[in-house]
Tab-separated table of C-alpha atoms and ligand atoms in Angstrom:
chain	number	residue	atom	x	y	z
K	1	MET	CA	12.349	18.672	10.727
K	2	THR	CA	10.158	20.828	9.476
K	3	ILE	CA	6.851	21.584	10.638
K	4	GLN	CA	4.202	22.629	8.134
K	5	ASP	CA	0.810	24.647	9.564
K	6	PRO	CA	2.247	25.091	12.923
K	7	ALA	CA	-0.778	27.313	13.504
K	8	ILE	CA	-3.299	24.572	13.469
K	9	ASN	CA	-4.024	22.998	17.086
K	10	PHE	CA	-4.107	19.813	16.331
K	11	CYS	CA	-7.156	18.488	18.902
K	12	GLY	CA	-7.085	22.202	19.973
K	13	THR	CA	-4.926	21.253	23.183
K	14	LYS	CA	-1.900	23.024	24.340
K	15	GLY	CA	0.013	19.923	24.974
K	16	THR	CA	0.035	19.185	21.572
K	17	LEU	CA	2.533	22.180	20.601
K	18	LYS	CA	4.663	20.833	23.020
K	19	MET	CA	4.633	17.612	21.535
K	20	MET	CA	5.680	18.858	18.614
K	21	GLU	CA	8.510	20.672	19.697
K	22	ASP	CA	9.607	17.519	21.457
K	23	ILE	CA	9.674	15.823	17.737
K	24	ALA	CA	10.749	19.034	16.345
K	25	THR	CA	13.851	18.822	18.857
K	26	ALA	CA	14.150	14.894	18.238
K	27	PHE	CA	14.081	14.757	14.414
K	28	PRO	CA	15.576	17.823	13.105
K	29	ALA	CA	16.282	16.171	9.463
K	30	VAL	CA	12.573	14.818	9.257
K	31	THR	CA	9.600	16.772	7.635
K	32	ILE	CA	5.957	16.249	9.507
K	33	LEU	CA	3.105	17.639	8.320
K	34	ARG	CA	-0.077	18.161	10.292
K	35	HIS	CA	-3.630	17.781	9.662
K	36	GLU	CA	-2.298	16.835	6.087
K	37	PRO	CA	-4.975	15.257	3.624
K	38	LEU	CA	-3.957	11.883	2.699
K	39	ALA	CA	-6.078	12.331	-0.409
K	40	HIS	CA	-2.703	14.151	-1.272
K	41	TYR	CA	-0.846	10.723	-1.598
K	42	THR	CA	-3.352	7.578	-2.051
K	43	HIS	CA	-3.737	6.500	-5.919
K	44	THR	CA	-7.772	6.957	-5.445
K	45	LYS	CA	-7.132	10.414	-4.647
K	46	THR	CA	-9.345	10.127	-1.530
K	47	GLY	CA	-8.990	10.153	2.293
K	48	GLY	CA	-9.235	12.132	5.052
K	49	PRO	CA	-6.312	13.899	7.107
K	50	ALA	CA	-3.646	12.539	9.146
K	51	ASP	CA	-3.049	13.786	12.687
K	52	TYR	CA	0.931	13.728	11.712
K	53	LEU	CA	2.193	12.897	8.492
K	54	ALA	CA	6.257	12.246	8.818
K	55	PHE	CA	8.725	10.649	6.056
K	56	PRO	CA	11.551	9.460	7.495
K	57	THR	CA	14.371	8.750	5.398
K	58	ASN	CA	16.195	5.848	6.970
K	59	ILE	CA	15.912	3.379	9.355
K	60	GLN	CA	17.017	4.797	12.671
K	61	GLU	CA	14.475	7.808	12.173
K	62	THR	CA	11.765	5.094	11.767
K	63	LYS	CA	12.794	3.429	14.598
K	64	SER	CA	12.816	6.606	16.892
K	65	LEU	CA	9.771	7.596	15.362
K	66	LEU	CA	7.878	4.607	16.646
K	67	ALA	CA	9.569	4.941	20.085
K	68	TYR	CA	8.362	8.357	20.109
K	69	ALA	CA	4.851	7.774	19.124
K	70	LYS	CA	4.722	4.512	21.533
K	71	GLN	CA	6.218	7.107	24.302
K	72	SER	CA	3.743	9.715	23.581
K	73	ASP	CA	0.842	6.984	23.192
K	74	LEU	CA	0.087	8.013	19.537
K	75	PRO	CA	-1.053	4.975	17.238
K	76	VAL	CA	1.171	4.539	14.098
K	77	THR	CA	0.547	3.836	10.801
K	78	VAL	CA	2.659	3.067	8.423
K	79	VAL	CA	2.037	3.650	4.619
K	80	GLY	CA	4.138	2.553	1.432
K	81	ASN	CA	2.870	4.234	-1.959
K	82	ALA	CA	-0.617	3.796	-0.916
K	83	SER	CA	-1.588	2.335	-4.088
K	84	ASN	CA	-3.808	-0.272	-1.992
K	85	LEU	CA	-5.148	1.598	0.609
K	86	ILE	CA	-8.743	3.559	1.217
K	87	VAL	CA	-8.478	5.991	4.188
K	88	ARG	CA	-11.565	7.166	5.416
K	89	ASP	CA	-12.681	10.649	5.239
K	90	GLY	CA	-12.283	10.753	9.090
K	91	GLY	CA	-8.788	10.493	8.418
K	92	ILE	CA	-6.163	8.689	10.693
K	93	ARG	CA	-5.624	9.702	14.276
K	94	GLY	CA	-1.947	10.226	15.657
K	95	LEU	CA	1.477	9.178	13.534
K	96	VAL	CA	1.274	8.280	9.916
K	97	MET	CA	5.030	7.078	8.344
K	98	ILE	CA	4.885	7.241	4.755
K	99	LEU	CA	8.151	5.509	3.887
K	100	THR	CA	8.695	6.291	0.200
K	101	LYS	CA	11.904	8.459	1.018
K	102	MET	CA	13.321	5.332	2.472
K	103	ASN	CA	14.092	4.289	-1.085
K	104	THR	CA	17.911	2.772	-1.818
K	105	ILE	CA	18.413	-0.285	-3.964
K	106	THR	CA	21.159	-2.566	-3.644
K	107	THR	CA	23.064	-5.598	-5.387
K	108	ASP	CA	24.685	-8.163	-4.791
K	109	GLY	CA	25.344	-10.926	-6.907
K	110	ASN	CA	22.293	-12.236	-7.857
K	111	ARG	CA	20.299	-10.507	-4.526
K	112	VAL	CA	18.588	-7.026	-4.494
K	113	THR	CA	17.913	-5.519	-1.649
K	114	ALA	CA	15.645	-2.914	-1.717
K	115	ALA	CA	14.754	-0.786	1.510
K	116	ALA	CA	10.896	-0.703	2.158
K	117	GLY	CA	9.571	2.580	0.525
K	118	ALA	CA	11.530	1.800	-2.633
K	119	ALA	CA	9.515	1.637	-5.745
K	120	LEU	CA	8.848	-2.007	-6.704
K	121	ILE	CA	8.739	-1.237	-10.307
K	122	LYS	CA	12.271	0.735	-9.432
K	123	ALA	CA	13.184	-2.434	-8.314
K	124	THR	CA	12.448	-4.657	-11.291
K	125	GLN	CA	14.121	-1.835	-13.054
K	126	VAL	CA	17.477	-2.402	-11.304
K	127	ALA	CA	16.767	-6.367	-11.412
K	128	GLN	CA	16.851	-5.788	-15.323
K	129	ALA	CA	20.124	-3.543	-15.362
K	130	HIS	CA	21.742	-6.482	-13.562
K	131	ALA	CA	20.419	-9.357	-16.007
K	132	LEU	CA	18.743	-10.646	-13.318
K	133	THR	CA	15.588	-12.347	-14.181
K	134	GLY	CA	12.418	-13.661	-11.852
K	135	VAL	CA	10.687	-10.471	-10.580
K	136	GLU	CA	9.256	-9.057	-14.142
K	137	PHE	CA	5.882	-10.065	-13.079
K	138	ALA	CA	5.867	-7.483	-10.801
K	139	ALA	CA	7.085	-4.429	-13.810
K	140	GLY	CA	3.860	-2.569	-13.333
K	141	ILE	CA	2.794	-3.060	-10.224
K	142	PRO	CA	2.681	0.474	-8.972
K	143	GLY	CA	3.300	-0.051	-5.049
K	144	SER	CA	6.348	-0.073	-2.844
K	145	VAL	CA	8.412	-2.972	-1.830
K	146	GLY	CA	7.020	-2.475	1.814
K	147	GLY	CA	3.498	-2.927	0.757
K	148	ALA	CA	4.434	-5.388	-1.926
K	149	ILE	CA	6.006	-7.671	1.107
K	150	PHE	CA	2.648	-7.004	3.365
K	151	MET	CA	0.259	-7.930	0.395
K	152	ASN	CA	2.289	-10.738	-1.254
K	153	ALA	CA	1.661	-8.906	-4.055
K	154	GLY	CA	1.253	-10.616	-7.528
K	155	ALA	CA	0.526	-10.759	-11.193
K	156	TYR	CA	0.666	-12.684	-14.470
K	157	GLY	CA	1.322	-15.827	-12.442
K	158	GLY	CA	4.248	-14.517	-10.100
K	159	GLU	CA	3.981	-13.476	-6.177
K	160	ILE	CA	6.587	-11.516	-4.575
K	161	LYS	CA	7.029	-14.988	-2.104
K	162	ASP	CA	8.559	-16.375	-4.912
K	163	VAL	CA	11.541	-14.405	-4.940
K	164	VAL	CA	11.904	-12.806	-1.382
K	165	VAL	CA	14.384	-14.840	0.650
K	166	ALA	CA	14.084	-12.085	3.733
K	167	ALA	CA	13.142	-8.660	5.433
K	168	GLU	CA	14.264	-6.939	7.798
K	169	ILE	CA	11.664	-5.677	10.103
K	170	LEU	CA	10.660	-3.096	12.717
K	171	THR	CA	8.357	-5.090	15.607
K	172	PRO	CA	5.866	-2.770	17.178
K	173	GLU	CA	7.791	-3.327	20.192
K	174	GLY	CA	11.067	-1.362	18.629
K	175	GLU	CA	13.137	-4.401	17.972
K	176	ILE	CA	14.600	-4.663	14.593
K	177	ARG	CA	14.724	-8.740	13.088
K	178	THR	CA	15.666	-10.492	10.292
K	179	LEU	CA	12.516	-12.866	8.996
K	180	ASP	CA	13.005	-15.086	6.735
K	181	HIS	CA	10.956	-16.376	3.655
K	182	ASP	CA	8.781	-18.862	5.583
K	183	GLU	CA	8.704	-16.992	8.748
K	184	LEU	CA	7.001	-14.305	6.588
K	185	ASP	CA	4.142	-16.846	6.027
K	186	PHE	CA	3.179	-15.885	2.441
K	187	GLY	CA	-0.335	-16.731	1.409
K	188	TYR	CA	-2.527	-15.078	-1.239
K	189	ARG	CA	-2.058	-11.316	-0.649
K	190	HIS	CA	-1.232	-12.466	3.011
K	191	SER	CA	1.578	-12.078	4.541
K	192	SER	CA	2.581	-12.399	8.699
K	193	ILE	CA	3.134	-8.776	8.479
K	194	GLN	CA	0.109	-8.353	8.628
K	195	ASP	CA	-1.009	-10.231	11.322
K	196	TYR	CA	2.019	-9.009	13.788
K	197	HIS	CA	1.882	-5.521	12.800
K	198	ASP	CA	5.644	-5.455	11.897
K	199	ILE	CA	6.623	-2.495	9.738
K	200	VAL	CA	9.042	-3.792	6.731
K	201	LEU	CA	12.200	-2.050	6.500
K	202	THR	CA	14.008	-3.521	3.794
K	203	ALA	CA	13.305	-6.946	1.375
K	204	THR	CA	15.931	-8.943	-0.253
K	205	PHE	CA	14.821	-10.436	-3.508
K	206	ASP	CA	17.197	-14.131	-4.657
K	207	LEU	CA	17.033	-13.808	-8.463
K	208	LYS	CA	18.642	-15.736	-11.714
K	209	PRO	CA	21.109	-14.623	-14.003
K	210	GLY	CA	19.242	-13.906	-17.266
K	211	ASP	CA	19.578	-11.783	-20.310
K	212	ALA	CA	18.712	-8.544	-20.122
K	213	GLU	CA	17.036	-8.063	-23.387
K	214	ALA	CA	15.102	-10.751	-22.585
K	215	ILE	CA	13.944	-9.401	-19.520
K	216	GLN	CA	12.965	-6.204	-20.767
K	217	ALA	CA	11.232	-7.146	-23.342
K	218	GLN	CA	8.996	-9.632	-21.059
K	219	MET	CA	8.230	-6.306	-18.833
K	220	ASP	CA	7.247	-4.584	-21.518
K	221	GLU	CA	4.896	-7.459	-22.919
K	222	LEU	CA	3.516	-7.663	-19.331
K	223	ASN	CA	3.403	-3.589	-18.981
K	224	ALA	CA	1.572	-3.426	-22.637
K	225	ARG	CA	-1.201	-6.293	-21.289
K	226	ARG	CA	-1.684	-4.626	-18.155
K	227	ALA	CA	-2.216	-1.155	-20.018
K	228	ALA	CA	-4.683	-3.009	-22.728
K	229	LYS	CA	-6.662	-4.323	-19.461
K	230	GLN	CA	-6.634	-2.034	-17.062
K	231	PRO	CA	-7.567	1.701	-16.417
K	232	LEU	CA	-4.375	3.568	-15.948
K	233	ASP	CA	-5.631	6.921	-17.079
K	234	LEU	CA	-7.849	7.287	-14.071
K	235	PRO	CA	-7.171	6.948	-10.268
K	236	SER	CA	-7.921	3.739	-8.746
K	237	CYS	CA	-6.501	1.567	-6.276
K	238	GLY	CA	-6.259	-1.632	-8.538
K	239	SER	CA	-8.139	-4.697	-8.175
K	240	VAL	CA	-10.733	-3.851	-5.107
K	241	PHE	CA	-11.565	-7.485	-4.621
K	242	LYS	CA	-9.649	-10.481	-3.613
K	243	ARG	CA	-10.614	-13.708	-6.711
K	244	PRO	CA	-13.287	-15.565	-5.129
K	245	GLU	CA	-12.739	-19.180	-5.265
K	246	GLY	CA	-13.816	-20.624	-8.850
K	247	HIS	CA	-14.861	-16.787	-9.868
K	248	TYR	CA	-13.780	-14.584	-11.727
K	249	THR	CA	-14.635	-10.992	-9.704
K	250	GLY	CA	-14.566	-8.627	-13.037
K	251	GLN	CA	-16.952	-11.296	-14.559
K	252	LEU	CA	-19.211	-11.476	-11.427
K	253	ILE	CA	-19.587	-8.020	-11.106
K	254	GLN	CA	-19.693	-7.437	-15.323
K	255	GLU	CA	-22.845	-9.883	-15.355
K	256	ALA	CA	-24.643	-8.760	-12.445
K	257	GLY	CA	-25.152	-5.628	-14.829
K	258	LEU	CA	-22.697	-3.376	-12.372
K	259	GLN	CA	-20.229	-2.020	-14.952
K	260	GLY	CA	-20.192	1.790	-15.232
K	261	TYR	CA	-22.335	1.799	-12.081
K	262	GLN	CA	-21.585	5.054	-9.947
K	263	MET	CA	-22.252	6.231	-6.555
K	264	GLY	CA	-20.756	9.988	-5.946
K	265	GLY	CA	-17.459	10.635	-7.921
K	266	ALA	CA	-16.770	6.500	-7.723
K	267	GLN	CA	-17.383	4.109	-10.493
K	268	VAL	CA	-17.111	0.372	-11.547
K	269	SER	CA	-14.280	0.994	-14.402
K	270	MET	CA	-15.831	0.610	-17.942
K	271	LYS	CA	-12.493	-0.883	-18.796
K	272	HIS	CA	-12.177	-3.396	-15.810
K	273	ALA	CA	-14.944	-4.297	-13.621
K	274	GLY	CA	-12.796	-4.950	-10.970
K	275	PHE	CA	-11.471	-1.665	-10.468
K	276	ILE	CA	-13.208	1.518	-8.979
K	277	VAL	CA	-12.327	4.654	-10.359
K	278	ASN	CA	-12.167	8.036	-9.276
K	279	ILE	CA	-14.154	9.742	-12.062
K	280	ASP	CA	-15.433	12.983	-10.239
K	281	HIS	CA	-13.995	14.268	-7.023
K	282	ALA	CA	-14.844	10.648	-5.172
K	283	THR	CA	-14.846	10.752	-1.392
K	284	ALA	CA	-13.525	7.476	0.369
K	285	THR	CA	-17.347	7.274	1.767
K	286	ASP	CA	-18.200	6.964	-2.449
K	287	TYR	CA	-15.956	4.346	-2.648
K	288	LEU	CA	-17.147	2.464	0.705
K	289	ASP	CA	-20.919	3.244	-0.670
K	290	LEU	CA	-19.752	1.683	-4.035
K	291	ILE	CA	-18.172	-1.435	-2.627
K	292	GLY	CA	-20.614	-2.246	-0.088
K	293	HIS	CA	-23.507	-2.183	-2.906
K	294	ILE	CA	-21.360	-4.472	-5.268
K	295	GLN	CA	-20.927	-6.970	-2.478
K	296	ALA	CA	-24.600	-6.996	-1.656
K	297	VAL	CA	-25.643	-7.678	-5.266
K	298	ILE	CA	-23.082	-10.171	-5.928
K	299	TRP	CA	-23.968	-12.053	-2.493
K	300	LYS	CA	-27.631	-11.653	-3.769
K	301	GLU	CA	-27.314	-12.937	-7.503
K	302	ASP	CA	-24.684	-15.300	-7.173
K	303	ALA	CA	-23.884	-16.109	-3.349
K	304	VAL	CA	-20.343	-15.278	-3.477
K	305	LYS	CA	-18.581	-13.182	-0.505
K	306	LEU	CA	-16.215	-10.736	-1.836
K	307	GLU	CA	-13.529	-9.951	0.447
K	308	THR	CA	-11.803	-6.741	-0.083
K	309	GLU	CA	-8.273	-6.847	-1.183
K	310	VAL	CA	-7.995	-2.909	-1.083
K	311	ARG	CA	-6.653	-2.075	2.861
K	312	ILE	CA	-9.476	0.158	4.534
K	313	ILE	CA	-8.067	2.491	7.233
K	314	GLY	CA	-8.807	5.336	9.159
K	315	GLU	CA	-12.057	6.898	11.142
K	316	ALA	CA	-15.342	7.194	9.482
K	317	PRO	CA	-16.086	11.055	9.348
K	318	THR	CA	-18.279	12.662	11.931
K	319	LYS	CA	-21.606	13.802	11.049
V	1	LIG	C1	-3.241	0.375	-11.090
V	1	LIG	C2	-3.265	-0.299	-10.353
V	1	LIG	C3	-2.469	-1.542	-10.802
V	1	LIG	C4	-2.586	-2.729	-9.393
V	1	LIG	N1	-1.735	-4.184	-9.997
V	1	LIG	C5	-1.691	-4.961	-8.824
V	1	LIG	C6	-0.926	-6.279	-9.251
V	1	LIG	O1	-1.049	-6.659	-10.617
V	1	LIG	N2	-1.055	-6.987	-8.456
V	1	LIG	C7	-0.916	-6.596	-7.041
V	1	LIG	O2	-0.586	-7.262	-5.885
V	1	LIG	N3	-1.592	-5.562	-6.843
V	1	LIG	C8	-1.558	-4.340	-7.831
V	1	LIG	N4	-2.187	-3.189	-7.015
V	1	LIG	C9	-2.333	-3.027	-5.523
V	1	LIG	C10	-1.084	-2.725	-5.000
V	1	LIG	O3	-0.006	-1.890	-6.035
V	1	LIG	C11	-0.321	-3.399	-4.234
V	1	LIG	O4	-1.077	-4.101	-3.461
V	1	LIG	C12	1.232	-2.941	-3.303
V	1	LIG	O5	1.561	-4.238	-3.005
V	1	LIG	C13	0.691	-2.248	-2.210
V	1	LIG	O6	2.087	-1.729	-1.944
V	1	LIG	P1	1.790	0.123	-1.394
V	1	LIG	O7	3.238	0.616	-1.131
V	1	LIG	O8	1.176	0.888	-2.533
V	1	LIG	O9	1.049	-0.244	-0.558
V	1	LIG	P2	-0.137	0.769	0.453
V	1	LIG	O10	-1.169	0.946	-0.022
V	1	LIG	O11	0.724	1.653	0.974
V	1	LIG	O12	-0.434	-0.317	1.716
V	1	LIG	C14	-0.956	-1.354	2.009
V	1	LIG	C15	-0.754	-1.988	2.837
V	1	LIG	O13	0.201	-2.474	3.595
V	1	LIG	C16	1.030	-1.907	4.178
V	1	LIG	N5	2.429	-1.269	4.539
V	1	LIG	C17	2.581	-0.539	3.178
V	1	LIG	N6	4.059	-0.378	3.532
V	1	LIG	C18	4.228	-0.954	4.672
V	1	LIG	C19	5.568	-1.481	5.124
V	1	LIG	N7	6.925	-1.139	5.284
V	1	LIG	N8	5.345	-2.204	6.695
V	1	LIG	C20	4.546	-2.974	6.960
V	1	LIG	N9	3.144	-2.253	6.170
V	1	LIG	C21	2.990	-1.741	5.355
V	1	LIG	C22	0.087	-0.803	4.667
V	1	LIG	O14	-0.385	-0.452	6.330
V	1	LIG	C23	-1.427	-1.070	4.307
V	1	LIG	O15	-2.133	-1.621	5.240
V	1	LIG	C24	-2.461	-2.372	-8.061
V	1	LIG	C25	-2.889	-1.102	-7.906
V	1	LIG	C26	-2.839	-0.078	-8.492
V	1	LIG	C27	-3.287	1.195	-8.477
C-alpha cells in the first residue's frame, strides 16, 4: 500500500497512525490517501475531504477493507464515478472507497458482466463491439456500473433495469451474494442497494444480438442529442432533481425565471435548467444553497415538491 501524506495526523490521535500501519500491512497493494479532498474526484469539482480514501482493485480487497473498517469502527462510504454526488464541504468521516480501479468487463454469449467500477460508457462500447444491442441508451451516462445499478440510471426511454439480470453484492455484514433482477427491486432512480446499503461488486447485462453498425449509429445519435441539450463542457452532476409527476423539471425552473440564477460559483445552467453547473470555483455549500432556493421557489410558485436525484452525503463544514 502507498500511504500519501503520512505527516498529517488524522484527528490528532496516535491511535490513528497505528491504524494506518495496520492497514498498510493488511493491504500492501492498495493506495490509501489521507485527508484527501473529494473535489478532486466529483463531477461538480466540489466536496470536502475523506479521512481515508482507498482504491481497491478487486473484490477481495474491497471485502477486506470493509471488514477492517468494521473492526475499527470506521464508517464506510462507497463511491463510483462521483457523477451523481454532492459531498458536503465538511467531507466524509471514516473510509471512502472509490471503486473505479475495479473495472474489468467480460462477455459470454449475449451477456456482458462488468465490475462495479467499470465505466458504464465503456460497458456500452464493449456491447457494441460484440454486436450486442439493448444498452445503447446508456452510451453517454458518465457513471460507473455500480452507480448505475444503485440509481437504476436511465435515459432516452431505457433504464438499467431493462437489461440487468443479476448483480453480485457485498452486504454490510461482509457476505458476498448474488441478487437477481427482482431482488434488486428497481424503480424510478431506485434499487434495493439504496435500502440495504450493500456494495455492488459486479453486474450482468443480458443483451440481444444486433448489428454493430446500427448499434453504433444509435449510440452516436443519442450522444449528439445529449451534447445539444446538456452543458457537457462544464462541471455538473447531471439532472439535479427527479422528474416530478406531470411536470418537466427544467421547464418549471425556466418558467420560474431561475435559469442563469447563481449562488456563489454555482449557476442554474443556461443550456439546461435541470442542471447546476460550477462556473466559478463553486463549493458544495453553493450547490446546496442553490438547490434549496430552487426547491423553495418552485414550491411557492407551483406547489411542486422537487426531490433531489443527486445523492448528498458527508458533513457540513464547521463554522
Ligand atoms: C453530465 C451528466 C449527465 C448525466 N446523465 C444521466 C442520465 O442521462 N441518466 C442518469 O440516470 N443519470 C445521469 N447522470 C447521473 C449519473 O451519471 C448516474 O446517476 C450514474 O448512475 C451515477 O454513477 P456513479 O458511478 O457516478 O455514482 P456516484 O455518483 O459515484 O454515486 C452515486 C450513488 O451511488 C452509490 N454507489 C456508487 N457505486 C456504488 C457501488 N458499487 N455499490 C453501492 N453503491 C454505489 C454511491 O454511494 C452514491 O450514493 C448524469 C451525470 C452527469 C454529470
